[in-house]
Short mmCIF file of C-alpha atoms and ligand atoms in Angstrom, two decimals:
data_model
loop_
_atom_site.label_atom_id
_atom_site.label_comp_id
_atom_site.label_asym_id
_atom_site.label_seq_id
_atom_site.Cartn_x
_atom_site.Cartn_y
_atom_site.Cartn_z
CA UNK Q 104 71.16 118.77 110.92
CA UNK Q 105 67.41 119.54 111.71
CA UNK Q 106 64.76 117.29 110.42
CA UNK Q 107 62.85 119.00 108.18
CA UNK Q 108 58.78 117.79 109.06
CA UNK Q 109 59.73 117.93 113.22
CA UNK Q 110 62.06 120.30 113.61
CA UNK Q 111 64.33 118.12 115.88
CA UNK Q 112 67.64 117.42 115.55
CA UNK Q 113 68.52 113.70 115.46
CA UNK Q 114 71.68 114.25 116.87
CA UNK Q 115 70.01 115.05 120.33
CA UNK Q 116 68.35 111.59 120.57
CA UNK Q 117 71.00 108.79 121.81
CA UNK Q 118 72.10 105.94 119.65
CA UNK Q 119 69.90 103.31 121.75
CA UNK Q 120 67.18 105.03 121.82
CA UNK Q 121 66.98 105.13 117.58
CA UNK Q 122 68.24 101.52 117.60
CA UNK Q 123 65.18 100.93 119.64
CA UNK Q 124 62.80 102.65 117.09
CA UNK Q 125 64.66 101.26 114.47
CA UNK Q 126 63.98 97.62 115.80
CA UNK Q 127 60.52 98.44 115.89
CA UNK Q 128 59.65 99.50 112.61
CA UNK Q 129 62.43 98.23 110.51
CA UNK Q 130 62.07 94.97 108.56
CA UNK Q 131 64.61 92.54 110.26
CA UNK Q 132 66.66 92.16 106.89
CA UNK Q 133 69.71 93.22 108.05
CA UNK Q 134 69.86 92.42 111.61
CA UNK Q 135 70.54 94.67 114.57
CA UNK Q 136 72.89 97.69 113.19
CA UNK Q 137 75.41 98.46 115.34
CA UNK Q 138 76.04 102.25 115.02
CA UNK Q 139 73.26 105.38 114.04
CA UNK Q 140 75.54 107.10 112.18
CA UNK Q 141 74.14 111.06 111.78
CA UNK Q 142 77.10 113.09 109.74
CA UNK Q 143 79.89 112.80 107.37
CA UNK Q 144 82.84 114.65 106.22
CA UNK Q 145 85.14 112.61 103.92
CA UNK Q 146 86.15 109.64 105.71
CA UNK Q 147 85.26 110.54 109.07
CA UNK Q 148 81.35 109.66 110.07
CA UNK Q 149 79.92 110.53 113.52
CA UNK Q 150 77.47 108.15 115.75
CA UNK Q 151 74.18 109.79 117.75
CA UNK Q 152 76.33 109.56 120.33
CA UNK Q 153 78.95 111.90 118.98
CA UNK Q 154 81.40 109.14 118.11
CA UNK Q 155 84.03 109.59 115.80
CA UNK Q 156 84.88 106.73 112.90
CA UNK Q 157 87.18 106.72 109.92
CA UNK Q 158 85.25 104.91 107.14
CA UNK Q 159 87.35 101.80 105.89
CA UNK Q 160 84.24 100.54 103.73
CA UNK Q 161 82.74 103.13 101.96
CA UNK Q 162 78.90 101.89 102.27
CA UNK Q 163 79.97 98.40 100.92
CA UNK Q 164 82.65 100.16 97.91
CA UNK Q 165 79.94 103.23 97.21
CA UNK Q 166 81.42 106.69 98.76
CA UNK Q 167 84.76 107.05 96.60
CA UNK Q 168 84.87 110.43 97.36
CA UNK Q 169 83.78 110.15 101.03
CA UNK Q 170 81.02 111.75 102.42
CA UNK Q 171 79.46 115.23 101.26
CA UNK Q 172 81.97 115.57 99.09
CA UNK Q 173 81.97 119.38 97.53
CA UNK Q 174 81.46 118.70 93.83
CA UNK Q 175 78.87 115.79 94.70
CA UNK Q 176 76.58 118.55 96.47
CA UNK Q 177 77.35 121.47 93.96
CA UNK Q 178 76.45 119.04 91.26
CA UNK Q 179 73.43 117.38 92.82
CA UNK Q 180 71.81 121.10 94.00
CA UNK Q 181 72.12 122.38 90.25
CA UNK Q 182 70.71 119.67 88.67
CA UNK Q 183 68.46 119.72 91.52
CA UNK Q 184 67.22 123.19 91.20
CA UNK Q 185 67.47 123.43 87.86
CA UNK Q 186 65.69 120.12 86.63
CA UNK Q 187 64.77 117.06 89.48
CA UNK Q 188 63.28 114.07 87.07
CA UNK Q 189 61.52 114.07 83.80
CA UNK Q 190 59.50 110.44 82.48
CA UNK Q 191 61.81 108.73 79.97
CA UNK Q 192 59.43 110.30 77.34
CA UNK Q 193 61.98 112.59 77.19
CA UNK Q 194 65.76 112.95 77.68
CA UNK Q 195 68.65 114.89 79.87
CA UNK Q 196 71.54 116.09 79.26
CA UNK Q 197 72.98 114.64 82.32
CA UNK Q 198 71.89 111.24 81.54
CA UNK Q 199 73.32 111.47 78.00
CA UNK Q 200 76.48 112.86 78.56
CA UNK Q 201 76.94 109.78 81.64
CA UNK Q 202 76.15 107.40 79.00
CA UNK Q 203 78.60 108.82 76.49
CA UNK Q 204 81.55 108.34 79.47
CA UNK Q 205 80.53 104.69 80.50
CA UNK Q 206 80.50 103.68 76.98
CA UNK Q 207 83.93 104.65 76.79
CA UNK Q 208 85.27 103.06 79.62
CA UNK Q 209 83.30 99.79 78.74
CA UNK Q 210 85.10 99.84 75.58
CA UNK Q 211 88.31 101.18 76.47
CA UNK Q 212 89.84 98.12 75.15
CA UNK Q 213 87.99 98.49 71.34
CA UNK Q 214 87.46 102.11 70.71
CA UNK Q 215 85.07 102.67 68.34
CA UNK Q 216 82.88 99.47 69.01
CA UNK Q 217 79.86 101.04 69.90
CA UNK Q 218 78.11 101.00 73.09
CA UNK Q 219 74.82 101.59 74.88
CA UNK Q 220 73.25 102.23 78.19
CA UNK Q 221 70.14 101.74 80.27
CA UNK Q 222 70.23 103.36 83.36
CA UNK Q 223 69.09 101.50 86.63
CA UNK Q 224 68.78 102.69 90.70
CA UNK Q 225 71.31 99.47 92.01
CA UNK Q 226 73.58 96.90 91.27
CA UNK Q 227 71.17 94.28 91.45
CA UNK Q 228 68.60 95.97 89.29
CA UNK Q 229 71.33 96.39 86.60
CA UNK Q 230 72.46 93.17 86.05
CA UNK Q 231 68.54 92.35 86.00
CA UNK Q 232 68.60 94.42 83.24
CA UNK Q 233 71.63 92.69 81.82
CA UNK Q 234 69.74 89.17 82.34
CA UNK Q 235 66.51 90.75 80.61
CA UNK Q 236 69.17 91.40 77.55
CA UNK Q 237 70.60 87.90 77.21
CA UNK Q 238 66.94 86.33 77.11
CA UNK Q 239 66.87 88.75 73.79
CA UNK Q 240 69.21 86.00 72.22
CA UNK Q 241 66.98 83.97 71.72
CA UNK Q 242 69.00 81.61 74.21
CA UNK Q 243 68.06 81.12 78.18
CA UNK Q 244 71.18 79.39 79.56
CA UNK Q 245 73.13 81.01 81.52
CA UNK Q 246 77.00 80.02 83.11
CA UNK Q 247 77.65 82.18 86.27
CA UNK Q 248 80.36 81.22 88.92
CA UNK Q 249 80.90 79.39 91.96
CA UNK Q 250 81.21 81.91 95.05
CA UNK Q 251 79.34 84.92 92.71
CA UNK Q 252 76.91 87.52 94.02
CA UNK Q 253 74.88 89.53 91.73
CA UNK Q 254 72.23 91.12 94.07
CA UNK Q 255 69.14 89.99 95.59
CA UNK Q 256 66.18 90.59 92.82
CA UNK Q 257 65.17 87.15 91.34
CA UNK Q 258 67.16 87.56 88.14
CA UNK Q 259 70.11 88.65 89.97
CA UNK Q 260 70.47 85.90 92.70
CA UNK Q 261 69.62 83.48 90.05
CA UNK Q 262 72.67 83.85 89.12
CA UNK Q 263 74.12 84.28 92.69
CA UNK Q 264 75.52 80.92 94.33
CA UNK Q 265 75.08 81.09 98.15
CA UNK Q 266 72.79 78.31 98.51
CA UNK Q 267 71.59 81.02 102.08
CA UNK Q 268 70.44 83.61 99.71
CA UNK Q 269 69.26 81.53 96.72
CA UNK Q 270 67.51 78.61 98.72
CA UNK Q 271 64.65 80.31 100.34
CA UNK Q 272 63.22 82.02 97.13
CA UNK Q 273 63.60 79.24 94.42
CA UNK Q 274 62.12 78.24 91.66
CA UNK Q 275 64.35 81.50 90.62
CA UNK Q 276 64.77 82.01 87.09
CA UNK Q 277 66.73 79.48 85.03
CA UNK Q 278 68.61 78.10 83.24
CA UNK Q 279 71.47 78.68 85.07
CA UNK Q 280 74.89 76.56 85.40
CA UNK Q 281 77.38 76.87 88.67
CA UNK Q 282 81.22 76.62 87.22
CA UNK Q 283 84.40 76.92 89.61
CA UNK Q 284 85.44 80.54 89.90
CA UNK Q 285 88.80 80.39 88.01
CA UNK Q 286 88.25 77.28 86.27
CA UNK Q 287 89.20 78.05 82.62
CA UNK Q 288 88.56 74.48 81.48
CA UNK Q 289 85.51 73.80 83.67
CA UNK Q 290 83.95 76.61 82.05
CA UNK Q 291 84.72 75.73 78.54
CA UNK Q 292 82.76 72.41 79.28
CA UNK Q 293 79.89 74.20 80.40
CA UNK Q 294 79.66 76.68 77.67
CA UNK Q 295 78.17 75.63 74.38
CA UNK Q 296 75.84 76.82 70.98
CA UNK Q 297 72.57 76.76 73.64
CA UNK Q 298 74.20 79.45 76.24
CA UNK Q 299 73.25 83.07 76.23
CA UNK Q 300 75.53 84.31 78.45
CA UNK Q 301 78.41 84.19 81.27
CA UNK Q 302 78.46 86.04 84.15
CA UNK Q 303 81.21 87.20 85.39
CA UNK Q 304 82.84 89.25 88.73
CA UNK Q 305 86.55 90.16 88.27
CA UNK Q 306 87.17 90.01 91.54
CA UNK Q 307 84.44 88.54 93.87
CA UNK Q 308 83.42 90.77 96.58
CA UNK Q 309 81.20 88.91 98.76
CA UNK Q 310 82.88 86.26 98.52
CA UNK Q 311 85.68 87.95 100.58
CA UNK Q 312 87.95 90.13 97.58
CA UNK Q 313 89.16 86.90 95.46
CA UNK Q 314 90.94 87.78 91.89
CA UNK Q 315 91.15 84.57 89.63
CA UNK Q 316 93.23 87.02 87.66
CA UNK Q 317 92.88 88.45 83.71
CA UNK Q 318 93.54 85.64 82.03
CA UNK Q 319 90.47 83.88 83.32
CA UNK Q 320 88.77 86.64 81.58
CA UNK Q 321 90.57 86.45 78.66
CA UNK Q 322 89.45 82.83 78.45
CA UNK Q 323 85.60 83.85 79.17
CA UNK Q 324 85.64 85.99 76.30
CA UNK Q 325 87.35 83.14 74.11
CA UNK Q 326 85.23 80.79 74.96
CA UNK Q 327 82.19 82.84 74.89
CA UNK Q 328 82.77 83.83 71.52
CA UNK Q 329 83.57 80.73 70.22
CA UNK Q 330 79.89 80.07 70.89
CA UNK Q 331 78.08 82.86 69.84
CA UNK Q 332 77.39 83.56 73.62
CA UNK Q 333 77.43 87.16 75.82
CA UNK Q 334 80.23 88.00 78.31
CA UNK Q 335 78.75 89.60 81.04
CA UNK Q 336 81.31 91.49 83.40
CA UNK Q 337 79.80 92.65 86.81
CA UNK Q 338 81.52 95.69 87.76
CA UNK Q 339 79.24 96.72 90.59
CA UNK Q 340 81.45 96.72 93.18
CA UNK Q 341 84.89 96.18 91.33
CA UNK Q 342 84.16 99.74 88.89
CA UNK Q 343 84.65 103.19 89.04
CA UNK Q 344 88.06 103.39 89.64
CA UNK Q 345 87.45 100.68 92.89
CA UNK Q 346 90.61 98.97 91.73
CA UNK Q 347 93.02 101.30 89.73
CA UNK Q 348 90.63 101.61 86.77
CA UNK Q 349 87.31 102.55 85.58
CA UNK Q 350 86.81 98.76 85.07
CA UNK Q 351 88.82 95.85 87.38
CA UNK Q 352 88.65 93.90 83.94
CA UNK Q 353 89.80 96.43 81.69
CA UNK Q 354 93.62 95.26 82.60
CA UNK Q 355 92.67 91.74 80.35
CA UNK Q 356 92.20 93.70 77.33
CA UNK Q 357 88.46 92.28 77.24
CA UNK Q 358 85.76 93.84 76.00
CA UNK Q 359 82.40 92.15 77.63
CA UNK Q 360 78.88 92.58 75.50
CA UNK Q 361 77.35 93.61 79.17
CA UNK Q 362 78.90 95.52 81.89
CA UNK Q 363 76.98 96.24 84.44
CA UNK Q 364 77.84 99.36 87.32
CA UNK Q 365 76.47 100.93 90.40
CA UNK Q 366 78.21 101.18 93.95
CA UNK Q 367 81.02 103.73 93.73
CA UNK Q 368 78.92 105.49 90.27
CA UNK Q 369 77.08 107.59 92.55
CA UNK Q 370 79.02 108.29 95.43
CA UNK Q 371 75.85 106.79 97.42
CA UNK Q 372 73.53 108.79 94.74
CA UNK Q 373 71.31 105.27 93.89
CA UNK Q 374 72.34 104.67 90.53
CA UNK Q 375 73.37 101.86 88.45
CA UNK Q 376 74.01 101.11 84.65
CA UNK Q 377 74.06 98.44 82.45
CA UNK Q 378 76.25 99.04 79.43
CA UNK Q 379 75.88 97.01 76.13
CA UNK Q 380 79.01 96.30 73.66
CA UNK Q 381 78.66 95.44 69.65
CA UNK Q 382 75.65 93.46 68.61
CA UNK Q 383 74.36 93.54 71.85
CA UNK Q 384 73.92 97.11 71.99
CA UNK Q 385 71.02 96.67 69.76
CA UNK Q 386 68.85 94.08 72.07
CA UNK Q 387 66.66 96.26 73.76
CA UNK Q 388 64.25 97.99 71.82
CA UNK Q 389 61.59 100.41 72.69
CA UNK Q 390 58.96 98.21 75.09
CA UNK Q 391 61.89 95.69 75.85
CA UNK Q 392 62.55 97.44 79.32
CA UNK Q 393 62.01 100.35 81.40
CA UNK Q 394 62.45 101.89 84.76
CA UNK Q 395 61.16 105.52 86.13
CA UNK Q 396 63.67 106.67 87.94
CA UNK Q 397 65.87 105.13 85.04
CA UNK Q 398 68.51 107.68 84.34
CA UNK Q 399 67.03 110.38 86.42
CA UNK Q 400 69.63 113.64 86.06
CA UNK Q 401 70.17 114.20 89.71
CA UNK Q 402 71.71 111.14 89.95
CA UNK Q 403 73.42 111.52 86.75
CA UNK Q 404 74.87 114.61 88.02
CA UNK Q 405 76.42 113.36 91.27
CA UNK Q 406 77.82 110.33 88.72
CA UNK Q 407 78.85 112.96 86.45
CA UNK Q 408 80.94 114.55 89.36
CA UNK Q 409 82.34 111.49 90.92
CA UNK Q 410 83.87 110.85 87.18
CA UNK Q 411 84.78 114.51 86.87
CA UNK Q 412 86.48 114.43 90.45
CA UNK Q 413 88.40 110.69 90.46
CA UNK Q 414 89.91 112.24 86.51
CA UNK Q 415 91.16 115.68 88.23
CA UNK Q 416 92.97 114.56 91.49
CA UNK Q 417 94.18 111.58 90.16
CA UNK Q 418 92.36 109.11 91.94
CA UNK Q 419 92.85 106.17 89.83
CA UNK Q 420 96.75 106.04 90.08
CA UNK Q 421 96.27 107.07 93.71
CA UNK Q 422 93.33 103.77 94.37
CA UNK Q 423 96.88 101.64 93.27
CA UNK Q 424 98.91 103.26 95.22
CA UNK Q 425 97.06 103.56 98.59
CA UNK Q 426 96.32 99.77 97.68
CA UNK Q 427 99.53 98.91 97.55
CA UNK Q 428 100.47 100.79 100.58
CA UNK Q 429 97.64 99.61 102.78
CA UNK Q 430 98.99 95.81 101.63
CA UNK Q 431 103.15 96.69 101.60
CA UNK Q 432 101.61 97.77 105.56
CA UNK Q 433 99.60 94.88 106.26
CA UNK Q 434 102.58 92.64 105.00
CA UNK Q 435 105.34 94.48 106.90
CA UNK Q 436 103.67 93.72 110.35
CA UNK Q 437 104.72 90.49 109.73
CA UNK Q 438 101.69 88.99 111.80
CA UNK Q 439 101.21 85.52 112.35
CA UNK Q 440 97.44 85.44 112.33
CA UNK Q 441 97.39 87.25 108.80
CA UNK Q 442 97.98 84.59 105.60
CA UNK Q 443 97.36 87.21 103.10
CA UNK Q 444 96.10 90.45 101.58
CA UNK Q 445 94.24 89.76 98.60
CA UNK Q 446 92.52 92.41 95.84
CA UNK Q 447 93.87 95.42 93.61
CA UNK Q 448 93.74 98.76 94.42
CA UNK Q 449 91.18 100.09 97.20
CA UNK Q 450 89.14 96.46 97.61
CA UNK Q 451 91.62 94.40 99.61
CA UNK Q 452 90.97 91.38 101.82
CA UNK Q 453 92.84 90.60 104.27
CA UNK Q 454 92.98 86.82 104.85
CA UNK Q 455 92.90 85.62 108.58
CA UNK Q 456 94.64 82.36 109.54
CA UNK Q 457 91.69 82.02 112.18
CA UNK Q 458 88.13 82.31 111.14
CA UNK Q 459 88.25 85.39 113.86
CA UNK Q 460 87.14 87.69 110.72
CA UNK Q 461 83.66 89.30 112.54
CA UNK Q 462 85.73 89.31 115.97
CA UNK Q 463 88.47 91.66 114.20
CA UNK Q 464 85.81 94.09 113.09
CA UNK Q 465 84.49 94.08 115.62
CA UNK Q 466 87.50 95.60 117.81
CA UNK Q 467 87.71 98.06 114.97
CA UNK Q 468 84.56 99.66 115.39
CA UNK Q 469 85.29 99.89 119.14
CA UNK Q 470 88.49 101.90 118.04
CA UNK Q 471 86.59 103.82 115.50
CA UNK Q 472 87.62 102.19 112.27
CA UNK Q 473 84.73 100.87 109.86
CA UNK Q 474 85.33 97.29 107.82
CA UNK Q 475 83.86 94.27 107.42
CA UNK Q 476 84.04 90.50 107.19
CA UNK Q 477 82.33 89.43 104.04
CA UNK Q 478 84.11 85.70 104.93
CA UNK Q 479 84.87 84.63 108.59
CA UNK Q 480 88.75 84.91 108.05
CA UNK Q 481 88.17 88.08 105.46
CA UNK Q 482 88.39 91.57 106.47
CA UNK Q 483 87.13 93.64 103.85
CA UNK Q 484 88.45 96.84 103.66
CA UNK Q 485 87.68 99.36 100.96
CA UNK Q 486 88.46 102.72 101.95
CA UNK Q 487 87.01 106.11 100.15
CA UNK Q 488 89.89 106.90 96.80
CA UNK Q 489 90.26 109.81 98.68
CA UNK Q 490 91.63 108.16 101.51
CA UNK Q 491 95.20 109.74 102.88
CA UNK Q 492 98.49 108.14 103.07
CA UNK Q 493 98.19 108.81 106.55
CA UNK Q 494 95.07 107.33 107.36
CA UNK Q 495 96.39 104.00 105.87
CA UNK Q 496 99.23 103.85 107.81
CA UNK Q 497 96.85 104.64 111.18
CA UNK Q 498 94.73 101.89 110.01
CA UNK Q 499 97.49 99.34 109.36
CA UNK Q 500 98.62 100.41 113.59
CA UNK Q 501 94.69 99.78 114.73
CA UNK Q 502 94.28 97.01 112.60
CA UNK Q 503 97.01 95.45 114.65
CA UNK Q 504 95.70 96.13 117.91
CA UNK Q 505 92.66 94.61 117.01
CA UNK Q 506 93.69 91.59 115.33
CA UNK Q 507 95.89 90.72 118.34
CA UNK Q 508 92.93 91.43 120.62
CA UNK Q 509 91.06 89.34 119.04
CA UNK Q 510 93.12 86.57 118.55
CA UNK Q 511 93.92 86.49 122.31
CA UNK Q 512 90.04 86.73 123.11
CA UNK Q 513 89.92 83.43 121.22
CA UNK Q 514 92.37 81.58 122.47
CA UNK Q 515 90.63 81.64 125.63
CA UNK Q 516 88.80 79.36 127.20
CA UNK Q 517 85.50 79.27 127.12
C1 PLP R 768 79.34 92.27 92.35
C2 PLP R 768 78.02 92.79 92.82
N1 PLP R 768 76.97 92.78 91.97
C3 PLP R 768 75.77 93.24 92.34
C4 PLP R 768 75.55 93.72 93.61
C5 PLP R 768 74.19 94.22 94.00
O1 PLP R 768 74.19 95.61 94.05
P1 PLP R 768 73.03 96.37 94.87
O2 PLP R 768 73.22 96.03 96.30
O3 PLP R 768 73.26 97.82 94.55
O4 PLP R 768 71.74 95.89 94.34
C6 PLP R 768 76.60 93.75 94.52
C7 PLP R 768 76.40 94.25 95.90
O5 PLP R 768 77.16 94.01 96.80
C8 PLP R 768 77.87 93.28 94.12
O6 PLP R 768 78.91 93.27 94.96
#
């Protein structure tokens, strides 16, 4: 790959030296990365220094098709050459026939109820969007959950709970009410005829893969509709076939008033939706939002494609069954240092009796596997749907190695 203003090739300049030139000009948001990463082919990704890695998180849940994935780039160089971004003056085909497929899977549980979509570039900007709708109510009280992430704009991580993320930026917007994750009857105290909304993850990411299971949902939407209130599902990380289905949620028979998407919609094309159910379908209206890039058709297209590629091979059956095999694996080793694996389909954690979470990962990346630890006795791992049988079963051997490396390493002393 040649850069296309210089000329050079960034593969010819070493890992340290871009880490360097990244410290220097890079905001210090995210810390000191630990790889330059320069090329992808499916699940394998190369360092500047020519090493190899099998990619175990997708870009935090994003690449479900891996990386430079055929119908992605045939998809995004049509649209491309044939039509890059218009104002939303006008429309797309792209963006309108995307809409037409989200409503459907947001209301795959009441066919017919009708269903509409703003576009957004992220996650956080589309439950933003989502929040923007619920003020529409009339109402401004929101219930979100204990443990939640929503993303970092000031709508969104008002509704987040990490005190670390929240704390530095308050007064964020309010009204907003902190219930236990899971707590059926905790949130039918906190719900009443003055809330516009709760938000809801099916399973919680961030908060390292936890599934309070569907009938929590089912109560949300009991409750919320008892009191004329919105259920608000963030898919963002759990959609788009993520965990067996287009939506982790759509197993409780629920259908939310908001869904909001992003993550694995694009295949690391920025793009996010909010979707809106019934009545609140009709919220927005024409000055009530807006965006530029909202629903721009390249990034329709490669959403377009994901959707067209995850229906043709198969790849929500297959997110279950590579689930279940990455788990039956995890399970079968029988290791003492693992309590359990947690998640549905492709977003598993894997639950550490030591808090030696970042330490694990760690020794993965050294052999060339890419995960995280979104907890410190969580590793995250969330594979590309197109992940082999094969490759499961060689991560479920390094995982191994690694965890008993680093569970020796911390016993010790210091
Ligand atoms: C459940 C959930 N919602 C929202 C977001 C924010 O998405 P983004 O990072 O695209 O803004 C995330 C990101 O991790 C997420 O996991």
């Amino acid at each position: 790959m040649t850069d296309i203003v210089t000329g050079a090739n960034p593969g010819t300049v070493s890992q340290q030296a871009w880490l360097g030139r990244y410290t220097e000009v890079m905001m210090n948001a995210f810390g000191t990365p630990s790889r330059v990463f320069v090329r992808g082919e499916g699940t394998q990704i190369w360092d500047a220094d020519g090493r190899q890695y099998t990619d175990f998180l997708s870009g935090l849940a994003v690449t479900a098709l891996g990386q430079a994935h055929p119908a992605v780039l045939a998809a995004v160089t049509a649209q491309l050459s044939t039509l890059g971004h218009v104002s939303n003056f006008f429309a797309t085909p792209a963006q309108v026939s995307l809409a037409e497929r989200l409503a459907s899977f947001a209301t795959v549980n009441a066919p017919g109820t009708p269903a509409k979509v703003f576009f957004t570039n992220s996650g956080t900007e589309a439950n933003e969007c989502a929040f923007k709708a619920t003020r529409l109510t009339g109402r401004t009280r929101i219930v979100a959950m204990g443990g939640s992430f929503h993303g970092r704009t000031m709508g969104a991580l008002a509704v987040t709970s990490n005190p670390k993320y929240r704390e530095p930026f308050v007064p964020l917007p309010g009204e907003v009410v902190f219930v236990a994750y899971g707590d059926a009857d905790a949130l039918a105290a906190a719900v009443d005829d003055t809330t516009a909304a709760v938000i809801v993850e099916p399973i919680q990411g961030e908060n390292g893969i936890v599934d309070p299971g569907d009938e929590f949902l089912r109560a949300a939407r009991r409750i919320t509709a008892a009191h004329g209130a919105l259920l608000w599902i963030d898919e963002v990380q759990t959609g788009m076939g993520r965990c067996g289905d287009w939506l982790a949620s759509a197993t409780s028979g629920v259908t939310a008033d908001l869904v909001t998407f992003a993550k694995g919609l694009g295949n690391g094309f920025p793009i996010g939706a909010c979707v809106a159910t019934g009545a609140a379908a009709d919220l927005f209206q024409p000055g009530s939002h807006g965006s530029t890039y909202a629903g721009n058709p390249v990034a329709a297209a490669a959403a377009l494609a994901v959707i067209g590629v995850i229906e043709r091979d198969g790849l929500l059956a297959g997110a279950t069954e590579r689930g279940e095999r990455l788990a039956a694996g995890i399970a079968a080793l029988d290791a003492p240092g693992v309590v359990t694996v947690r998640g549905r389909g492709l977003l598993r954690g894997i639950v550490l009796r030591d808090e030696i979470a970042p330490a694990v990962v760690a020794r993965l990346l050294e052999a060339g596997w890419i995960a995280n630890a979104p907890r410190p006795s969580v590793v995250r791992v969330a594979p590309p749907l197109i992940v082999s049988e094969a490759e499961i079963d060689r991560f479920v051997a390094a995982f191994a190695v690694a965890l008993d490396a680093a569970s020796a390493a911390g016993q010790e002393p210091a």
